[in-house]
Amino acid sequence: MPAHYILCMKWGSKYPAEFVNRLYRMVSRHLSLPFTMVCLTDDPAGIDPAVVCHPIPPLALPDGLPERGWRKLTTFSPDLYGLKGTALFLDLDVVILRNIDHFFTHAADERDGVFIIRDWKRPWRMVGNSSVYRFELGAFPTLLADFRANFHTIRARYRNEQAWLSAYLRE
């Protein structure tokens, strides 16, 4: 049976642990497939014990820069805590209203295919909204290395991680 993971991230003080727990309850109600929820966090205190917590992998960005979601790129680590299978990343502030099985059952054209939700606020742009994206864990082993090696060029060209990720995946 394929492994299904729900990934989320919690760092700093913007979202307390209750947001992780609420997301876990929403997924439990609206995903009929077996899954494991994994939270990458700097503070697991107060998170439901049913949620597997791991430290956010280091990204090694220069100090003092606006974060702009760049940490989300660590979900593409070549070996993210040994996880294997399909992952659906969800931001902590998403609201799930219906069944989400299709995020796992919809077939990708290629094994390394990524599905990223469309940016409905700016539909003319070819930039996904990284609040929701699905991918195969470990399928992009060079993504982080490419990002780290070219960070200053990337940051000068792209405002945030979803703009760069969308461009990277199109290439």
Coordinates of C-alpha atoms in Angstrom, one line a residue:
M1 CA 0.0 0.0 0.0
P2 CA 1.4 3.4 -0.9
A3 CA 2.3 5.7 1.9
H4 CA 0.4 9.0 2.2
Y5 CA 1.7 11.9 4.1
I6 CA 0.2 15.2 5.1
L7 CA 3.0 17.7 5.7
C8 CA 2.8 21.0 7.4
M9 CA 5.2 23.5 9.0
K10 CA 5.1 25.6 12.1
W11 CA 7.8 28.0 13.1
G12 CA 7.9 31.1 15.2
S13 CA 4.8 32.5 17.0
K14 CA 2.4 33.3 14.1
Y15 CA 0.5 30.1 14.4
P16 CA 0.2 28.2 17.7
A17 CA 0.1 24.4 18.1
E18 CA -3.7 24.5 17.9
F19 CA -3.5 25.3 14.2
V20 CA -1.6 22.0 13.6
N21 CA -4.1 20.1 15.7
R22 CA -7.1 21.7 13.8
L23 CA -5.5 20.9 10.5
Y24 CA -5.0 17.3 11.7
R25 CA -8.7 17.0 12.7
M26 CA -9.8 18.5 9.3
V27 CA -7.7 16.0 7.4
S28 CA -8.9 13.2 9.5
R29 CA -12.5 14.1 8.6
H30 CA -11.9 14.7 4.9
L31 CA -9.3 12.1 3.9
S32 CA -10.6 8.5 3.7
L33 CA -7.1 7.0 2.8
P34 CA -4.7 6.0 5.6
F35 CA -2.2 8.8 6.2
T36 CA 0.5 10.0 8.5
M37 CA 0.6 13.7 9.4
V38 CA 4.1 15.1 9.8
C39 CA 4.8 18.6 11.2
L40 CA 8.2 20.2 10.6
T41 CA 8.5 22.6 13.5
D42 CA 10.8 24.5 15.8
D43 CA 8.5 23.8 18.7
P44 CA 6.4 20.6 19.0
A45 CA 4.9 21.7 22.4
G46 CA 1.1 21.3 22.4
I47 CA 0.9 19.4 19.1
D48 CA -1.4 16.3 19.2
P49 CA 0.7 13.1 19.8
A50 CA -0.9 11.6 16.7
V51 CA 1.1 14.1 14.6
V52 CA 4.7 13.1 14.0
C53 CA 7.0 16.1 14.6
H54 CA 10.5 16.6 13.2
P55 CA 12.7 19.7 13.3
I56 CA 12.6 21.9 10.2
P57 CA 15.6 20.9 8.1
P58 CA 18.2 23.7 8.0
L59 CA 18.0 25.9 5.0
A60 CA 21.1 28.1 5.8
L61 CA 19.7 31.4 4.6
P62 CA 21.6 34.6 5.5
D63 CA 20.3 36.2 8.8
G64 CA 18.0 39.2 8.6
L65 CA 16.2 38.4 5.4
P66 CA 12.4 38.3 5.1
E67 CA 11.4 34.7 5.3
R68 CA 8.8 34.7 2.5
G69 CA 8.2 30.9 2.8
W70 CA 11.6 29.8 1.7
R71 CA 11.6 27.2 4.5
K72 CA 8.9 25.2 2.7
L73 CA 11.6 24.2 0.1
T74 CA 13.0 21.9 2.8
T75 CA 10.1 19.6 2.2
F76 CA 12.0 18.7 -1.0
S77 CA 15.0 17.4 1.0
P78 CA 16.5 14.3 -0.8
D79 CA 15.8 12.2 2.3
L80 CA 13.2 13.9 4.5
Y81 CA 13.5 11.9 7.7
G82 CA 13.4 8.7 5.7
L83 CA 9.8 9.3 4.5
K84 CA 8.9 7.6 1.3
G85 CA 5.7 8.0 -0.7
T86 CA 3.3 10.8 -1.7
A87 CA 3.1 14.0 0.3
L88 CA 0.5 16.7 0.4
F89 CA 1.8 19.9 1.9
L90 CA -0.8 22.1 3.5
D91 CA -0.3 25.5 5.1
L92 CA -1.7 25.8 8.7
D93 CA -4.3 28.3 7.7
V94 CA -6.1 26.3 5.0
V95 CA -9.7 25.2 5.6
I96 CA -10.8 21.8 4.3
L97 CA -14.5 21.6 3.5
R98 CA -14.7 18.4 1.4
N99 CA -13.0 15.1 0.7
I100 CA -9.4 15.5 -0.4
D101 CA -8.7 11.9 -1.5
H102 CA -8.2 13.1 -5.1
F103 CA -5.0 14.9 -4.1
F104 CA -3.6 11.4 -3.7
T105 CA -5.5 9.4 -6.3
H106 CA -5.1 11.7 -9.3
A107 CA -2.4 10.2 -11.5
A108 CA 0.7 12.2 -12.3
D109 CA 2.0 12.2 -15.8
E110 CA 5.5 11.4 -14.5
R111 CA 6.7 9.9 -11.2
D112 CA 8.2 13.3 -10.2
G113 CA 5.1 15.3 -11.1
V114 CA 4.1 18.0 -8.6
F115 CA 0.6 19.3 -8.3
I116 CA 0.4 22.8 -6.9
I117 CA -2.8 24.7 -6.4
R118 CA -3.4 27.6 -8.8
D119 CA -3.0 31.1 -7.6
W120 CA -6.7 32.1 -8.0
K121 CA -5.9 35.7 -7.0
R122 CA -3.6 36.1 -10.0
P123 CA -4.8 33.5 -12.6
W124 CA -2.8 35.2 -15.4
R125 CA 0.5 34.3 -13.8
M126 CA 2.2 30.9 -14.1
V127 CA 2.9 30.8 -10.4
G128 CA 1.4 28.2 -8.1
N129 CA 0.2 28.9 -4.6
S130 CA 2.4 26.8 -2.3
S131 CA -0.3 26.7 0.4
V132 CA -1.2 23.3 -1.2
Y133 CA 1.0 21.1 -3.2
R134 CA 1.5 17.3 -3.8
F135 CA 4.7 15.6 -4.7
E136 CA 6.7 12.4 -4.4
L137 CA 9.1 12.5 -1.5
G138 CA 12.7 12.4 -2.6
A139 CA 11.8 12.9 -6.3
F140 CA 13.7 16.2 -6.6
P141 CA 17.1 15.4 -5.0
T142 CA 18.9 18.4 -6.5
L143 CA 16.3 21.1 -5.8
L144 CA 17.7 22.2 -2.5
A145 CA 21.3 22.1 -3.6
D146 CA 20.4 24.2 -6.7
F147 CA 18.6 26.6 -4.4
R148 CA 21.4 26.9 -2.0
A149 CA 24.1 27.3 -4.7
N150 CA 22.1 30.0 -6.5
F151 CA 20.3 31.7 -3.6
H152 CA 21.4 35.3 -4.2
T153 CA 20.5 35.1 -7.9
I154 CA 17.2 33.4 -7.1
R155 CA 16.3 35.9 -4.4
A156 CA 17.1 38.8 -6.8
R157 CA 14.8 37.4 -9.4
Y158 CA 11.9 35.8 -7.4
R159 CA 10.0 37.4 -4.5
N160 CA 9.2 34.2 -2.7
E161 CA 9.5 30.4 -2.7
Q162 CA 6.3 29.7 -4.7
A163 CA 7.5 31.9 -7.6
W164 CA 10.9 30.1 -7.7
L165 CA 9.4 26.7 -7.2
S166 CA 6.9 27.2 -10.0
A167 CA 9.7 28.3 -12.4
Y168 CA 12.0 25.5 -11.3
L169 CA 9.3 22.9 -11.9
R170 CA 8.5 24.2 -15.4
E171 CA 12.1 23.9 -16.5

